[in-house]
Amino acid sequence: VETMDGAFRQCKSLISIDMSTCKIDSLNLFRNGFNSCTSLVSINLSGLNMPRLFYVNNLFEGCTSLKSVNLSNSNVSNWGNVQGLFKGCSSLTEIDLTNCSFRTSFSASYTDEFFDGCSSLELDNINMTGCPESTVTLITDLYDNRVL
């Protein structure tokens, strides 16, 4: 599978999903994947190898019930367009990024609105244990620049 563009978009009955055992190493497009899944509470993407995945913009946008996202030990180093990744996730309280390494350079527009509308999220509840300093700096900057 190379594209999952809008795969679960507007699945109003989806409450939780665990994709941690999926083989998606050839995936390169997953934008709007869970966009507007308004009943989605938790998602587990831990341990996924996603070396080709570049487009994840608006992946969780509008998931107003989403409380936790687990991306621990996942290969997210190629994610290039993360615009609006968590936009409008007003119930989001926890993100696990343990051992994740994001790319260090982005086009400015590719990071816009990353955490916008995440009014329940505290920086202390984004687990960045084992992340390189460049990832910690990036996530902290995106958090600090969010619009509520």
mmCIF file of C-alpha atoms in Angstrom:
data_model
loop_
_atom_site.group_PDB
_atom_site.id
_atom_site.type_symbol
_atom_site.label_atom_id
_atom_site.label_comp_id
_atom_site.label_asym_id
_atom_site.label_seq_id
_atom_site.Cartn_x
_atom_site.Cartn_y
_atom_site.Cartn_z
ATOM 1 C CA VAL A 1 0.000 0.000 0.000
ATOM 2 C CA GLU A 2 1.444 3.376 -0.988
ATOM 3 C CA THR A 3 -1.441 5.674 -0.140
ATOM 4 C CA MET A 4 -4.034 5.835 2.603
ATOM 5 C CA ASP A 5 -5.173 9.374 1.848
ATOM 6 C CA GLY A 6 -8.338 9.970 3.900
ATOM 7 C CA ALA A 7 -8.543 6.241 4.749
ATOM 8 C CA PHE A 8 -10.618 6.655 7.917
ATOM 9 C CA ARG A 9 -11.808 10.215 7.294
ATOM 10 C CA GLN A 10 -15.077 11.051 9.032
ATOM 11 C CA CYS A 11 -15.505 7.568 10.543
ATOM 12 C CA LYS A 12 -17.818 8.923 13.218
ATOM 13 C CA SER A 13 -18.156 5.564 15.046
ATOM 14 C CA LEU A 14 -14.436 4.780 15.289
ATOM 15 C CA ILE A 15 -13.452 4.918 18.990
ATOM 16 C CA SER A 16 -9.930 3.478 19.058
ATOM 17 C CA ILE A 17 -7.491 1.954 16.628
ATOM 18 C CA ASP A 18 -4.298 -0.031 17.018
ATOM 19 C CA MET A 19 -2.119 -0.098 13.908
ATOM 20 C CA SER A 20 1.065 -1.093 15.757
ATOM 21 C CA THR A 21 1.291 -4.438 13.940
ATOM 22 C CA CYS A 22 0.515 -3.120 10.457
ATOM 23 C CA LYS A 23 3.106 -3.373 7.712
ATOM 24 C CA ILE A 24 3.070 0.048 6.068
ATOM 25 C CA ASP A 25 6.728 0.518 5.155
ATOM 26 C CA SER A 26 5.858 1.419 1.537
ATOM 27 C CA LEU A 27 3.267 4.044 2.537
ATOM 28 C CA ASN A 28 4.085 7.576 1.324
ATOM 29 C CA LEU A 29 0.749 9.412 1.671
ATOM 30 C CA PHE A 30 -1.519 9.344 4.746
ATOM 31 C CA ARG A 31 -2.862 12.898 4.861
ATOM 32 C CA ASN A 32 -6.332 13.353 6.368
ATOM 33 C CA GLY A 33 -6.106 9.721 7.491
ATOM 34 C CA PHE A 34 -8.271 10.138 10.594
ATOM 35 C CA ASN A 35 -9.572 13.639 9.832
ATOM 36 C CA SER A 36 -12.868 14.402 11.595
ATOM 37 C CA CYS A 37 -13.193 11.044 13.347
ATOM 38 C CA THR A 38 -15.071 12.815 16.105
ATOM 39 C CA SER A 39 -15.532 9.747 18.363
ATOM 40 C CA LEU A 40 -11.907 8.584 18.148
ATOM 41 C CA VAL A 41 -10.430 8.565 21.671
ATOM 42 C CA SER A 42 -7.099 6.754 21.278
ATOM 43 C CA ILE A 43 -4.747 5.624 18.561
ATOM 44 C CA ASN A 44 -1.704 3.375 18.752
ATOM 45 C CA LEU A 45 0.841 3.727 15.952
ATOM 46 C CA SER A 46 3.749 2.577 18.110
ATOM 47 C CA GLY A 47 6.676 0.765 16.586
ATOM 48 C CA LEU A 48 5.670 1.409 12.985
ATOM 49 C CA ASN A 49 8.335 1.539 10.302
ATOM 50 C CA MET A 50 7.324 4.369 7.963
ATOM 51 C CA PRO A 51 10.547 5.228 6.095
ATOM 52 C CA ARG A 52 8.805 6.554 2.959
ATOM 53 C CA LEU A 53 5.889 8.372 4.586
ATOM 54 C CA PHE A 54 6.148 12.096 3.814
ATOM 55 C CA TYR A 55 2.594 13.499 3.712
ATOM 56 C CA VAL A 56 0.768 13.271 7.040
ATOM 57 C CA ASN A 57 -0.782 16.727 6.980
ATOM 58 C CA ASN A 58 -4.087 17.002 8.847
ATOM 59 C CA LEU A 59 -3.790 13.344 9.882
ATOM 60 C CA PHE A 60 -5.746 13.835 13.127
ATOM 61 C CA GLU A 61 -7.380 17.201 12.388
ATOM 62 C CA GLY A 62 -10.831 17.599 13.884
ATOM 63 C CA CYS A 63 -10.625 14.498 16.102
ATOM 64 C CA THR A 64 -12.326 16.402 18.898
ATOM 65 C CA SER A 65 -12.595 13.409 21.287
ATOM 66 C CA LEU A 66 -9.009 12.210 20.785
ATOM 67 C CA LYS A 67 -7.238 11.987 24.146
ATOM 68 C CA SER A 68 -4.077 9.956 23.475
ATOM 69 C CA VAL A 69 -1.742 9.175 20.591
ATOM 70 C CA ASN A 70 1.087 6.656 20.832
ATOM 71 C CA LEU A 71 3.845 7.049 18.244
ATOM 72 C CA SER A 72 6.582 5.619 20.452
ATOM 73 C CA ASN A 73 9.433 3.814 18.732
ATOM 74 C CA SER A 74 8.026 4.662 15.292
ATOM 75 C CA ASN A 75 10.103 5.736 12.317
ATOM 76 C CA VAL A 76 8.776 9.233 11.589
ATOM 77 C CA SER A 77 12.083 10.620 10.304
ATOM 78 C CA ASN A 78 10.794 11.204 6.769
ATOM 79 C CA TRP A 79 7.556 12.964 7.728
ATOM 80 C CA GLY A 80 7.876 16.178 5.748
ATOM 81 C CA ASN A 81 4.432 17.753 5.657
ATOM 82 C CA VAL A 82 2.992 17.769 9.170
ATOM 83 C CA GLN A 83 0.778 20.823 8.716
ATOM 84 C CA GLY A 84 -2.285 20.706 10.972
ATOM 85 C CA LEU A 85 -1.296 17.264 12.293
ATOM 86 C CA PHE A 86 -3.223 17.645 15.576
ATOM 87 C CA LYS A 87 -5.286 20.722 14.620
ATOM 88 C CA GLY A 88 -8.571 20.944 16.480
ATOM 89 C CA CYS A 89 -7.864 18.004 18.815
ATOM 90 C CA SER A 90 -9.329 19.901 21.742
ATOM 91 C CA SER A 91 -9.495 16.851 24.072
ATOM 92 C CA LEU A 92 -5.928 15.684 23.410
ATOM 93 C CA THR A 93 -4.059 15.288 26.702
ATOM 94 C CA GLU A 94 -1.246 12.815 25.959
ATOM 95 C CA ILE A 95 1.206 12.104 23.128
ATOM 96 C CA ASP A 96 3.906 9.468 23.395
ATOM 97 C CA LEU A 97 6.866 10.211 21.122
ATOM 98 C CA THR A 98 9.375 8.037 22.996
ATOM 99 C CA ASN A 99 12.448 7.385 20.805
ATOM 100 C CA CYS A 100 10.966 9.231 17.809
ATOM 101 C CA SER A 101 13.177 11.315 15.577
ATOM 102 C CA PHE A 102 11.564 13.954 13.386
ATOM 103 C CA ARG A 103 13.406 15.565 10.497
ATOM 104 C CA THR A 104 15.197 18.745 11.496
ATOM 105 C CA SER A 105 14.302 20.970 8.561
ATOM 106 C CA PHE A 106 10.848 21.768 7.253
ATOM 107 C CA SER A 107 9.398 24.312 4.879
ATOM 108 C CA ALA A 108 7.698 26.745 7.276
ATOM 109 C CA SER A 109 4.246 26.150 5.788
ATOM 110 C CA TYR A 110 4.627 22.402 6.335
ATOM 111 C CA THR A 111 4.451 22.849 10.121
ATOM 112 C CA ASP A 112 1.644 25.443 10.327
ATOM 113 C CA GLU A 113 -1.192 24.715 12.739
ATOM 114 C CA PHE A 114 0.532 21.572 14.117
ATOM 115 C CA PHE A 115 -1.004 21.888 17.613
ATOM 116 C CA ASP A 116 -3.592 24.627 16.906
ATOM 117 C CA GLY A 117 -6.742 24.142 18.973
ATOM 118 C CA CYS A 118 -5.132 21.603 21.334
ATOM 119 C CA SER A 119 -6.428 23.446 24.378
ATOM 120 C CA SER A 120 -6.207 20.457 26.772
ATOM 121 C CA LEU A 121 -2.619 19.484 25.928
ATOM 122 C CA GLU A 122 0.198 20.342 28.331
ATOM 123 C CA LEU A 123 3.816 20.211 27.141
ATOM 124 C CA ASP A 124 4.666 17.975 30.129
ATOM 125 C CA ASN A 125 2.273 15.349 28.724
ATOM 126 C CA ILE A 126 4.215 14.950 25.483
ATOM 127 C CA ASN A 127 6.644 12.140 26.264
ATOM 128 C CA MET A 128 9.861 12.789 24.361
ATOM 129 C CA THR A 129 12.095 10.367 26.277
ATOM 130 C CA GLY A 130 14.929 9.171 24.062
ATOM 131 C CA CYS A 131 14.243 11.754 21.340
ATOM 132 C CA PRO A 132 17.181 13.658 19.846
ATOM 133 C CA GLU A 133 17.536 17.253 21.035
ATOM 134 C CA SER A 134 16.483 18.507 17.577
ATOM 135 C CA THR A 135 13.114 16.716 17.921
ATOM 136 C CA VAL A 136 12.582 18.057 21.449
ATOM 137 C CA THR A 137 13.321 21.593 20.196
ATOM 138 C CA LEU A 138 10.987 21.211 17.202
ATOM 139 C CA ILE A 139 8.050 19.837 19.217
ATOM 140 C CA THR A 140 8.541 22.438 21.950
ATOM 141 C CA ASP A 141 8.596 25.266 19.374
ATOM 142 C CA LEU A 142 5.479 23.942 17.639
ATOM 143 C CA TYR A 143 3.721 23.674 21.001
ATOM 144 C CA ASP A 144 4.776 27.189 22.038
ATOM 145 C CA ASN A 145 3.539 28.641 18.725
ATOM 146 C CA ARG A 146 0.112 27.006 18.743
ATOM 147 C CA VAL A 147 -3.065 29.039 18.433
ATOM 148 C CA LEU A 148 -5.809 28.068 20.842
#
